[in-house]
mmCIF file of C-alpha atoms in Angstrom:
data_model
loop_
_atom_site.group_PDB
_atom_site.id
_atom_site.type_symbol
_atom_site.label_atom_id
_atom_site.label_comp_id
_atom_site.label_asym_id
_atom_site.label_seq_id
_atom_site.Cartn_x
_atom_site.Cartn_y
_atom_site.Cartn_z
ATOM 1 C CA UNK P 82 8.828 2.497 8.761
ATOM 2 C CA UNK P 83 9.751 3.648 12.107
ATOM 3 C CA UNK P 84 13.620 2.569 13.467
ATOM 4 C CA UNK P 85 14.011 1.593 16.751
ATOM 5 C CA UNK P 86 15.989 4.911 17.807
ATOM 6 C CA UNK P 87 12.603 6.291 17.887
ATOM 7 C CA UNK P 88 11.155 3.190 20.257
ATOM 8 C CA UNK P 89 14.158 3.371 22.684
ATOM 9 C CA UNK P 90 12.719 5.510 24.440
ATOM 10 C CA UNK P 91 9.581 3.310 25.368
ATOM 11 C CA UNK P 92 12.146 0.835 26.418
ATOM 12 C CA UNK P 93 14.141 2.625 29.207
ATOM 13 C CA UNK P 94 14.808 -0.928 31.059
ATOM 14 C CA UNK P 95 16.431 -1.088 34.073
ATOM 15 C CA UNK P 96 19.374 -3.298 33.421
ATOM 16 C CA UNK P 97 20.655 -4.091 36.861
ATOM 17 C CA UNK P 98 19.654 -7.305 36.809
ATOM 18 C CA UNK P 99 22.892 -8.783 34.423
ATOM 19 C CA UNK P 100 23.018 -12.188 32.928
ATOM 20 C CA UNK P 101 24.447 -15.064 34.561
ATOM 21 C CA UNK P 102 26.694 -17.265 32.799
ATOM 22 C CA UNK P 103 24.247 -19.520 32.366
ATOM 23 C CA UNK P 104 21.888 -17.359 31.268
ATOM 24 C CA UNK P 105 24.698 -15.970 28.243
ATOM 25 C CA UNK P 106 25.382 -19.642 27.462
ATOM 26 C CA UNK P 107 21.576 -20.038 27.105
ATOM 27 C CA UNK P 108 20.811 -17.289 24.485
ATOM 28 C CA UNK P 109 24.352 -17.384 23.269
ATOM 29 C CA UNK P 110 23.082 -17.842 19.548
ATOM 30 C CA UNK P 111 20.581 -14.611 19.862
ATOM 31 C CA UNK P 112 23.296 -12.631 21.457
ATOM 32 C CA UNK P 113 25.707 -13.369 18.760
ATOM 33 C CA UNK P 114 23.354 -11.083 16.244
ATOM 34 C CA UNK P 115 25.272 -8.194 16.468
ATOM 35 C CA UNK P 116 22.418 -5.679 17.015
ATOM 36 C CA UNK P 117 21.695 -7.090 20.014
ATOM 37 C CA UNK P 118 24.374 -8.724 21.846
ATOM 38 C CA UNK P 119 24.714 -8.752 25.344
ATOM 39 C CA UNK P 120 22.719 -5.574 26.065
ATOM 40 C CA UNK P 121 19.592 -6.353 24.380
ATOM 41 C CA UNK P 122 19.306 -9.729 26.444
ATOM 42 C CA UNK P 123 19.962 -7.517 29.769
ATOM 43 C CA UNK P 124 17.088 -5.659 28.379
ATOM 44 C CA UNK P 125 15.051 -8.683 27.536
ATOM 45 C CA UNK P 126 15.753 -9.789 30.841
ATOM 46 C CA UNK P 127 14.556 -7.237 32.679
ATOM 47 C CA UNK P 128 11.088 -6.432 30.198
ATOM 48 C CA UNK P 129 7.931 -7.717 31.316
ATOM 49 C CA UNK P 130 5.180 -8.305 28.674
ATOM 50 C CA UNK P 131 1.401 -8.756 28.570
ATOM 51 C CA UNK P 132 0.259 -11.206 26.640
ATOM 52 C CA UNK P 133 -4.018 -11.383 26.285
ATOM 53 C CA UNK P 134 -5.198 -14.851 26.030
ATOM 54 C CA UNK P 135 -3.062 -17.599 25.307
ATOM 55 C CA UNK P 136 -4.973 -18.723 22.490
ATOM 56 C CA UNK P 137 -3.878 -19.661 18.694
ATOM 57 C CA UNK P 138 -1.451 -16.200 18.404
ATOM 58 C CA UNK P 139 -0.971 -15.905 22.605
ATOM 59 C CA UNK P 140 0.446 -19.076 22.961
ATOM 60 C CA UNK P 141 3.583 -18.998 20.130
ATOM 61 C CA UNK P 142 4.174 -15.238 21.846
ATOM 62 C CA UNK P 143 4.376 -16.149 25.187
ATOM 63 C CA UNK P 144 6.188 -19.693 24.139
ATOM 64 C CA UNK P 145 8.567 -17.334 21.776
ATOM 65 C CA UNK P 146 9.095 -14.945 24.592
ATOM 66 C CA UNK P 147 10.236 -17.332 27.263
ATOM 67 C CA UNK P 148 12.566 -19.000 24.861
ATOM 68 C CA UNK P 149 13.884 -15.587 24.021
ATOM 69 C CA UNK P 150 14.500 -14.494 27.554
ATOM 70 C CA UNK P 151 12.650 -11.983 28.713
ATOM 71 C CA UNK P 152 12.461 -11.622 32.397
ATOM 72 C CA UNK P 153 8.384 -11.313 33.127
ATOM 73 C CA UNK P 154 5.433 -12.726 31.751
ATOM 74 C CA UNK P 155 1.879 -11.692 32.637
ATOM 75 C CA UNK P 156 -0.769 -13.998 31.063
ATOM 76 C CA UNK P 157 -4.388 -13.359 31.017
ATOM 77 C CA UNK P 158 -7.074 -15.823 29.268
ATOM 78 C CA UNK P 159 -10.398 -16.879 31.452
ATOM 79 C CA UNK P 160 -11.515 -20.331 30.938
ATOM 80 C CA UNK P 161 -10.867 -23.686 30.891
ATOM 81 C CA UNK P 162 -8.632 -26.032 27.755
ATOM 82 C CA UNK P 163 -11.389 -27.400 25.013
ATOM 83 C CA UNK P 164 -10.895 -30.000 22.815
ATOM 84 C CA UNK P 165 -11.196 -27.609 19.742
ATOM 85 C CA UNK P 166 -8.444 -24.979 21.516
ATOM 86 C CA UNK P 167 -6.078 -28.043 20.443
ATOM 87 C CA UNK P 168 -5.376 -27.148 16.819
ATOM 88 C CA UNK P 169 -3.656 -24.051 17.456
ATOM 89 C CA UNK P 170 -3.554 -23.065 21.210
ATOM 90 C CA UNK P 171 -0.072 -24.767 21.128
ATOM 91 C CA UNK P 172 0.520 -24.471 25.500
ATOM 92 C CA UNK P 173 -2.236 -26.288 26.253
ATOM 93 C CA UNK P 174 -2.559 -30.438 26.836
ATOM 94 C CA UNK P 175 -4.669 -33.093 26.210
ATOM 95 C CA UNK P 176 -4.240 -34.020 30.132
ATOM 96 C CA UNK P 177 -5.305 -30.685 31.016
ATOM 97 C CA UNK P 178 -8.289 -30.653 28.841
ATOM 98 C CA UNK P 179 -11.451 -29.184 31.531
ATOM 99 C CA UNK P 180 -8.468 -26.801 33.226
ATOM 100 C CA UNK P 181 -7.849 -23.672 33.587
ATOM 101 C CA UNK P 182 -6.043 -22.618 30.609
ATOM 102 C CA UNK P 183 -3.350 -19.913 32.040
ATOM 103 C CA UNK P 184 -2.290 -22.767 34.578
ATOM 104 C CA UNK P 185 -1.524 -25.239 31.464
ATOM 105 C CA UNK P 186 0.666 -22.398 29.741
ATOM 106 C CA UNK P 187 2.271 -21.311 32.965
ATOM 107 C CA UNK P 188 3.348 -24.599 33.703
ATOM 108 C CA UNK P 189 4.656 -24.887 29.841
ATOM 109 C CA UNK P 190 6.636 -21.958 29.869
ATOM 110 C CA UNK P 191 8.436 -22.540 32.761
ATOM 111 C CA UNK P 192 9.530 -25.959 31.872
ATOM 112 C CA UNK P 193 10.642 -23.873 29.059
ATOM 113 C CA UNK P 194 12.454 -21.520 30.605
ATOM 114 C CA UNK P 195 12.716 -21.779 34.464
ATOM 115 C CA UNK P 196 14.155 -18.598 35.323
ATOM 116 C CA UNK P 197 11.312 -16.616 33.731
ATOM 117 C CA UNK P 198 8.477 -15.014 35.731
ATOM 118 C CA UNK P 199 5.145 -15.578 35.225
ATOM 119 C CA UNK P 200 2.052 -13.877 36.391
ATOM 120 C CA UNK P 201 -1.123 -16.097 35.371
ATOM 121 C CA UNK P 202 -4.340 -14.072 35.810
ATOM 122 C CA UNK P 203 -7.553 -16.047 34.780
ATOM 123 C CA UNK P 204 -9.146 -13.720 33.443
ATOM 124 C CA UNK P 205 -9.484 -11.695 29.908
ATOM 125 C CA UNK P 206 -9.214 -8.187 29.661
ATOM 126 C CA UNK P 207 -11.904 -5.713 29.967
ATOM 127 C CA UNK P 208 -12.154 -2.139 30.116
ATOM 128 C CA UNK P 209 -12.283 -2.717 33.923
ATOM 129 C CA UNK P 210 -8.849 -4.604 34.197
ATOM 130 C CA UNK P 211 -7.036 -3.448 31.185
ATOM 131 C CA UNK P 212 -5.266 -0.120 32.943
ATOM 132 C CA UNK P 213 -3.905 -1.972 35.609
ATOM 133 C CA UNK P 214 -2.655 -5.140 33.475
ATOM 134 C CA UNK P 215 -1.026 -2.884 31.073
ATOM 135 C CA UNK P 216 0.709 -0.984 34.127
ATOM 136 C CA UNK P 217 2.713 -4.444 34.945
ATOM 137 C CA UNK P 218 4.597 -4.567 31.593
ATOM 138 C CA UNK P 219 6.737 -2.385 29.205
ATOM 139 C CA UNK P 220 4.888 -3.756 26.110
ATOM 140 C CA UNK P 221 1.566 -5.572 25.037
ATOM 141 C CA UNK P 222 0.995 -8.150 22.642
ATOM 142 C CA UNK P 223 -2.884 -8.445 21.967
ATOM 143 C CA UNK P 224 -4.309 -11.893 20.894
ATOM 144 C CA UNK P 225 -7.935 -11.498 22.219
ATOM 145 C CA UNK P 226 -10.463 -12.780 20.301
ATOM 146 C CA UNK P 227 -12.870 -10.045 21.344
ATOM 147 C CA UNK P 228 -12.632 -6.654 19.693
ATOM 148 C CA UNK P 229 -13.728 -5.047 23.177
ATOM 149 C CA UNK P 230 -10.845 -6.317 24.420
ATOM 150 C CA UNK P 231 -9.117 -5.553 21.782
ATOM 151 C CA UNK P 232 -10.362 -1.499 21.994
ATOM 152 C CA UNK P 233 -9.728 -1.879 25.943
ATOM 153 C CA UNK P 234 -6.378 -2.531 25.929
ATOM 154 C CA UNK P 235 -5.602 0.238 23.058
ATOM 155 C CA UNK P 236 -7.193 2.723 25.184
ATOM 156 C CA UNK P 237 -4.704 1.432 28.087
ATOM 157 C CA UNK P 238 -1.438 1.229 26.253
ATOM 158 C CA UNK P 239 -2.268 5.013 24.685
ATOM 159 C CA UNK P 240 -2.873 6.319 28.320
ATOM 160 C CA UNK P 241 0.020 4.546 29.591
ATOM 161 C CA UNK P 242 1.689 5.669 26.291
ATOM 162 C CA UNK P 243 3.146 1.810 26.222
ATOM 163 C CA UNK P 244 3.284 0.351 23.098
ATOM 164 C CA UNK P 245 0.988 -2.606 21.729
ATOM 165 C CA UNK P 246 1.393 -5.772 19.323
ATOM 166 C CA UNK P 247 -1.557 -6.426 17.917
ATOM 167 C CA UNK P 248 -1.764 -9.594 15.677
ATOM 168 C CA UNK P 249 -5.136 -10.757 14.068
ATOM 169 C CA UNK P 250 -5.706 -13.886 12.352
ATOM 170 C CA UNK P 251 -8.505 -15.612 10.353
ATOM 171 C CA UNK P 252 -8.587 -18.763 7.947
ATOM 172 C CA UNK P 253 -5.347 -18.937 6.029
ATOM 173 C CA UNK P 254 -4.689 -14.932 6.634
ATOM 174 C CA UNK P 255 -2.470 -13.205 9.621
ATOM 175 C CA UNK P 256 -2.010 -9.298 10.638
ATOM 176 C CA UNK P 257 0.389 -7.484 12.692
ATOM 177 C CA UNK P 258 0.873 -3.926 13.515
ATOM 178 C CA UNK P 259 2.523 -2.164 16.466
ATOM 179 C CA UNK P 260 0.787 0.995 17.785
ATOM 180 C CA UNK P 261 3.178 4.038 19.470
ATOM 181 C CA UNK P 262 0.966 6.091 21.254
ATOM 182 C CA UNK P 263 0.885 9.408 20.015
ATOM 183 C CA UNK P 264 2.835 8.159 17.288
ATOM 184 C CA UNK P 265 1.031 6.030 14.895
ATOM 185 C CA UNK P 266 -2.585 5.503 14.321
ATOM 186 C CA UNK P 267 -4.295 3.366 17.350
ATOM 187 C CA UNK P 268 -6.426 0.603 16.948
ATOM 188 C CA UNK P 269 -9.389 2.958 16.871
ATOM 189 C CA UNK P 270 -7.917 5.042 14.341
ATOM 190 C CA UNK P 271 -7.444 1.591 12.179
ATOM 191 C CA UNK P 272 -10.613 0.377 12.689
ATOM 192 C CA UNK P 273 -13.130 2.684 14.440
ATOM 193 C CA UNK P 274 -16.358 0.992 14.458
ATOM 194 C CA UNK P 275 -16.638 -2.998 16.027
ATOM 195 C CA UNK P 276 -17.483 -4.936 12.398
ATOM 196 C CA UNK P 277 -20.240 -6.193 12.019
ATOM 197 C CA UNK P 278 -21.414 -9.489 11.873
ATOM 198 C CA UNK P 279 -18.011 -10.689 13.523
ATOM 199 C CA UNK P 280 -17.782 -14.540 14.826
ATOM 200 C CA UNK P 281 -15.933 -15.340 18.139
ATOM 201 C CA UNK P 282 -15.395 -18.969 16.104
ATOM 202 C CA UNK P 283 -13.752 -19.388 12.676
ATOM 203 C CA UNK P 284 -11.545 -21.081 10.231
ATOM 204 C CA UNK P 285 -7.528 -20.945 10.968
ATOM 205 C CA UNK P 286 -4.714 -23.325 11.297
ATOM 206 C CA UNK P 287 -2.614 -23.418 14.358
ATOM 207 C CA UNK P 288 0.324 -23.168 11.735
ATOM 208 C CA UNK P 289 -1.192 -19.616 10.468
ATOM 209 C CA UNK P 290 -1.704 -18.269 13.938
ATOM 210 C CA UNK P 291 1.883 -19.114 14.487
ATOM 211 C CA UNK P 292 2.996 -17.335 12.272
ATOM 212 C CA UNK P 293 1.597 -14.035 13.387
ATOM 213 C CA UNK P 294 2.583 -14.724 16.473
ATOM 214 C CA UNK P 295 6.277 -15.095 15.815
ATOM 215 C CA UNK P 296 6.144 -11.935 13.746
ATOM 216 C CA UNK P 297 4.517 -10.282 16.625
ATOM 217 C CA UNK P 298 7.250 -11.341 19.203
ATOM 218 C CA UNK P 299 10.202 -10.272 16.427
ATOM 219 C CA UNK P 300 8.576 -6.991 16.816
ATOM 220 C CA UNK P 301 8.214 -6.815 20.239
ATOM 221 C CA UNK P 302 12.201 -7.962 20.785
ATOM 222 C CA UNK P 303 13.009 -5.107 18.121
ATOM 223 C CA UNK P 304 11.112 -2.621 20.301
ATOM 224 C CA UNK P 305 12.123 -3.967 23.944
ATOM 225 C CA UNK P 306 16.031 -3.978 22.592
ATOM 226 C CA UNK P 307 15.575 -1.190 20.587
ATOM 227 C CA UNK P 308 17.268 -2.003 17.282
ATOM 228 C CA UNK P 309 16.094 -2.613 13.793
ATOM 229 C CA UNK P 310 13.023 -1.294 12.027
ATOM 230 C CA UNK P 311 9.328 -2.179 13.213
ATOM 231 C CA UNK P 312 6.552 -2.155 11.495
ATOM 232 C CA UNK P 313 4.687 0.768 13.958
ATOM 233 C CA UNK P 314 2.190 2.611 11.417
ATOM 234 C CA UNK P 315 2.274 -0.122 9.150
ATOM 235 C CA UNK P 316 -0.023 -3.501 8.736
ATOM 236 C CA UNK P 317 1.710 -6.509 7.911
ATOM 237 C CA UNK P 318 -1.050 -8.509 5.810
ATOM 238 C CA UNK P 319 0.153 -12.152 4.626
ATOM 239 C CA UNK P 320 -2.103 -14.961 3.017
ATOM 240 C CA UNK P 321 -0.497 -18.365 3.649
ATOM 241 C CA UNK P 322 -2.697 -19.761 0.973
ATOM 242 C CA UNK P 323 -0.212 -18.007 -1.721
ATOM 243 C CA UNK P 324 2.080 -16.869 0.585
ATOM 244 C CA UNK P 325 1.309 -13.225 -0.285
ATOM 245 C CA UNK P 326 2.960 -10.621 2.391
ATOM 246 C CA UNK P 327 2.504 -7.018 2.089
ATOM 247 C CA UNK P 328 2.573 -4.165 4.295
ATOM 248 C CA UNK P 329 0.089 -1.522 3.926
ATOM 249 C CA UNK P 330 0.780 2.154 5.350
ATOM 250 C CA UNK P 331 -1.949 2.788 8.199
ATOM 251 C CA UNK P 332 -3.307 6.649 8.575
ATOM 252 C CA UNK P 333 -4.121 8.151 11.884
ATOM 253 C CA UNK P 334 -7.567 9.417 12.813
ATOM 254 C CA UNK P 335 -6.663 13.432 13.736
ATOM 255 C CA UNK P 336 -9.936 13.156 15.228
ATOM 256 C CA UNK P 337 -9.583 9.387 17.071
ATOM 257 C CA UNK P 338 -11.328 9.437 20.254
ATOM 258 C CA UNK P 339 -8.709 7.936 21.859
ATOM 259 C CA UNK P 340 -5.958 9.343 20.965
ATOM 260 C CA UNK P 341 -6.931 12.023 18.720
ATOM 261 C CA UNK P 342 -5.138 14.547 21.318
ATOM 262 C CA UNK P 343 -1.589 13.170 21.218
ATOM 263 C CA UNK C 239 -12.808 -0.133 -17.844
ATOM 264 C CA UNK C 240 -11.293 -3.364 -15.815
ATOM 265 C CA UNK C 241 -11.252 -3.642 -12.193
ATOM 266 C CA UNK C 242 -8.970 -6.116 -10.369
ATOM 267 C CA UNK C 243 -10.828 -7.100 -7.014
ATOM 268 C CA UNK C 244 -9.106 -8.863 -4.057
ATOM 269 C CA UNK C 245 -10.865 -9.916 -0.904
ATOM 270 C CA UNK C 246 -8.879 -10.741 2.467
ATOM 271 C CA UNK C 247 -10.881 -12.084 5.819
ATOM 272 C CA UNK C 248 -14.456 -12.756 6.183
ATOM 273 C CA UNK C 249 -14.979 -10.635 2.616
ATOM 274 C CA UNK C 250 -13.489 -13.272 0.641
ATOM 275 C CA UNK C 251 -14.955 -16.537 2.598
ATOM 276 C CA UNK C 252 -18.443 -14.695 1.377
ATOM 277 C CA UNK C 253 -17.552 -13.760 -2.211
ATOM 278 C CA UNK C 254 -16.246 -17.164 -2.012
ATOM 279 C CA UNK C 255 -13.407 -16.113 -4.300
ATOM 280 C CA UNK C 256 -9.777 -14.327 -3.455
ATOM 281 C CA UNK C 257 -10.059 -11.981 -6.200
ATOM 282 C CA UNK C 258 -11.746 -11.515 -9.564
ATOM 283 C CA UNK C 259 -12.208 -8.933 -12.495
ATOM 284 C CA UNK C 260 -14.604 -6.478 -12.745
ATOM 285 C CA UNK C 261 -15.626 -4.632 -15.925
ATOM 286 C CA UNK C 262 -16.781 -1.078 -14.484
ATOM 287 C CA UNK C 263 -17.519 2.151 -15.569
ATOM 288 C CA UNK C 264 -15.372 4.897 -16.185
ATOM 289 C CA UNK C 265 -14.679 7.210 -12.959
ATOM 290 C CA UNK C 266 -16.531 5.035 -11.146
ATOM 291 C CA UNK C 267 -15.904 5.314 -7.047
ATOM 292 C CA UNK C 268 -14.778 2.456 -4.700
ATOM 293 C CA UNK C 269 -18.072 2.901 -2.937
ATOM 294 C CA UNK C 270 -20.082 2.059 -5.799
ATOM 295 C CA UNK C 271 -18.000 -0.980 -6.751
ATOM 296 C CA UNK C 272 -18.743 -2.042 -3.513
ATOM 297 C CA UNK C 273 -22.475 -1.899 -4.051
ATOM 298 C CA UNK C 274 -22.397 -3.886 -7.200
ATOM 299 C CA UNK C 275 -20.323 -6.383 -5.067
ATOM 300 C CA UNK C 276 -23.429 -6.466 -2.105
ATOM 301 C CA UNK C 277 -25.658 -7.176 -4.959
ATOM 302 C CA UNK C 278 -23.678 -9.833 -6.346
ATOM 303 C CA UNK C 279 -23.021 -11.813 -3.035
ATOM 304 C CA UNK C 280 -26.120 -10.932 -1.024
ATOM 305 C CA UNK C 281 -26.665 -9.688 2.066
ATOM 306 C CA UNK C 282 -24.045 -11.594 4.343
ATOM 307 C CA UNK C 283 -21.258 -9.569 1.860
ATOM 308 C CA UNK C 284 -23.494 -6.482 2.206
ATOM 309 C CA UNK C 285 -23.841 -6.552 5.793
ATOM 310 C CA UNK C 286 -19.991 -7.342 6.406
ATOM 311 C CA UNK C 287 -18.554 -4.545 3.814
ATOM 312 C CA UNK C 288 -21.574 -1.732 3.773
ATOM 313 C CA UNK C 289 -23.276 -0.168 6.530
ATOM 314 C CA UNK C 290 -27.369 0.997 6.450
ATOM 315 C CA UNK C 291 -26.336 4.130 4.621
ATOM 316 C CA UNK C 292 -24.840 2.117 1.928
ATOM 317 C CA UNK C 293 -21.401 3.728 2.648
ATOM 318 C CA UNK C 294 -17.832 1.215 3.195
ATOM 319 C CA UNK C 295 -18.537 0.324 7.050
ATOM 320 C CA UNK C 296 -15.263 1.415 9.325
ATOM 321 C CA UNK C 297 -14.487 -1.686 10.564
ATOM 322 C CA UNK C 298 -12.705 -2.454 6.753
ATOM 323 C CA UNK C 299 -9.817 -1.407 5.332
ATOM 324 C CA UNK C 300 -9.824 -0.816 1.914
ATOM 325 C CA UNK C 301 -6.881 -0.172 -0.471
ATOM 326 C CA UNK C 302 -6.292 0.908 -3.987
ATOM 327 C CA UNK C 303 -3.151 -0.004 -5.113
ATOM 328 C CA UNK C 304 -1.872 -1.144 -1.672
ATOM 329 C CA UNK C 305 -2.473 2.189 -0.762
ATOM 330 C CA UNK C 306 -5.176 2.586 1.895
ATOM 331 C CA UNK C 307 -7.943 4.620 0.645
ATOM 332 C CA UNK C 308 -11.217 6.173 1.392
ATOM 333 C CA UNK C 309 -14.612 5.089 -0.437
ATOM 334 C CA UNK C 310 -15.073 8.132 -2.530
ATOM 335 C CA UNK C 311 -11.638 7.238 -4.500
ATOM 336 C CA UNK C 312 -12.409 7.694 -8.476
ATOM 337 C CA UNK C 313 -10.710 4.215 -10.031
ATOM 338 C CA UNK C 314 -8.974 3.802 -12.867
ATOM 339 C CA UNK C 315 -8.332 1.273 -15.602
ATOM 340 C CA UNK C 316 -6.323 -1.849 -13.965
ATOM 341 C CA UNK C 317 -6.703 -0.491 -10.550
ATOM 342 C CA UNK C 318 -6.501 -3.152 -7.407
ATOM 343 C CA UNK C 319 -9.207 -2.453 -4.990
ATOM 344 C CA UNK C 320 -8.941 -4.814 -1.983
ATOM 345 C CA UNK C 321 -10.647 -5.229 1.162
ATOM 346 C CA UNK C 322 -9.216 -6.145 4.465
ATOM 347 C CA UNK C 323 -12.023 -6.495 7.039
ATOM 348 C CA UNK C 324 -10.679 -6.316 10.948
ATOM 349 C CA UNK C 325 -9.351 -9.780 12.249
ATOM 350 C CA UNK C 326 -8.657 -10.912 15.917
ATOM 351 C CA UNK C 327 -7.724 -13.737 17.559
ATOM 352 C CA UNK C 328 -8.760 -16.655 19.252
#
């Protein structure tokens, strides 16, 4: 698997903006881990992420994220708060139940963590929005439930040449793999046809999602900070019914539509 | 020869099963297991894992070995063929 030498340079972060005292007694347990330290929570700081729909994976990342730090959130889910988003879409409220759901998880994350920005857009991506969402942030964590969305926001990140967390989920089953433009295969190269037969509702535990989701936003701090080794070109598979985690090697498409000319 | 079969996602909700055994020719291809598997589960399975052509749809991943593999792979004895159709969120 890749190191993060290679995804440093994706993560050129402006670091003017230092920590405030409060801010290093805040994260003072994540900045002891001596790969990171100081500088990687400057860099946290100043990283803004997309995170597509704060569902069952989008709501442990962005919750994960503002505990972590980083300086800029910019959410994007259409829709109002169900009863059956309550299993597993972990920012959202029985009180809010019939609102909008970014407005639920905005106002969780910043009683989380009120120094952090947020940028609530009620909306979900599509191939009309997803350039100029992607061009907000330095990385993007995709949660969508729809695999348009999910092929919108690849062909984004590979123009923009920003790199993507993708995280999947179904029943008692998680995925995660980070694309690199030009780099490792895209989500097109992994998967180049929409499958058939797929249903926008199915089986999972809120625990299960959660799990993806924390493994996505360990990633995405590796890759933001730039240390330690991500899993870019690889698919994290686990099965929480035996607790089964393996990581398959992924294969590029020479001939991907979408980024077959990196 | 034996054939260890493991199904992830929406593949193993409709073999209704997380893996099993297969006794299969010699040389035999991961396509054609994959057609004795449509016949065996019907054609939810079929439609998920094979498209009209009868070939391993691209919207699956399919290993031998924890290797990811094309169809047209030639199996051996003890082999693990699994299949990870795509997941999402929600």
């Amino acid at each position: 698997m890749m190191s993060c030498r290679f995804t440093q340079r994706y993560q050129e972060v402006d670091v003017s903006n230092k920590l405030t005292q409060e801010e290093k007694a805040t994260y003072e347990w994540q900045i002891w881990e001596p790969d990171f330290g100081e500088e990687g929570q400057e860099k946290l700081k100043n990283s803004a992420a997309l995170v597509s729909r704060v569902g069952g994976l989008g709501s442990p990342v962005a919750y994960a994220l503002a505990a972590a730090g980083i300086g800029k959130i910019v959410l994007a889910h259409g829709g109002n708060i169900k009863n059956s988003d309550l299993n597993r879409q972990i920012l959202m409220t029985h009180d809010q139940l019939d609102k909008p759901r970014v407005e639920c998880a905005k106002r969780r994350l910043l009683e989380l963590n009120p120094a952090l920005e947020v940028e609530a857009i009620p909306e979900n991506v599509t191939e009309e929005n997803a350039a100029d969402l992607v061009g907000k942030v330095d990385v993007v964590f995709d949660c969508a439930p729809l695999f348009q969305e999910r092929y919108a926001m690849n062909k984004a990140c590979v123009e923009q040449g920003k790199p993507l967390v993708d995280a999947a989920m179904y029943s008692m089953e998680g995925r995660v793999t980070i694309i690199i433009p030009g780099e490792t295969p895209c989500f097109a190269c992994i998967y180049p046809e929409f499958p058939e037969g797929w249903k926008r509702e199915f089986p999972v535990f809120g625990a299960v999602a959660a799990i993806a989701g924390n493994i996505a936003v360990c990633e995405g701090i590796k890759i933001l900070a730039g240390f330690g080794t991500i899993l870019a070109g690889y698919m994290l598979q686990y099965n929480a019914r035996n607790m089964e985690f393996k990581k398959l090697k992924l294969k590029k498409n020479d001939s991907c539509p979408v980024c077959g000319d990196l | 020869m034996n054939i260890k079969i493991s199904y992830y996602g929406q593949s193993r909700q409709l073999a209704g099963k997380g893996d099993e055994q297969l006794d299969a020719e010699d040389n035999v291809t991961a396509n054609a297991v994959l057609k004795i598997l449509s016949e065996k589960y019907g054609e939810a399975f079929s439609t998920l894992v094979l498209s009209d052509e009868g070939v391993l749809r691209k919207s699956i991943l399919l290993s031998v070995n924890d290797e990811i593999t094309d169809p047209n792979q030639t199996l051996s004895d003890n082999d693990e063929l699994s299949l990870y159709p795509a997941l999402s969120g929600g």
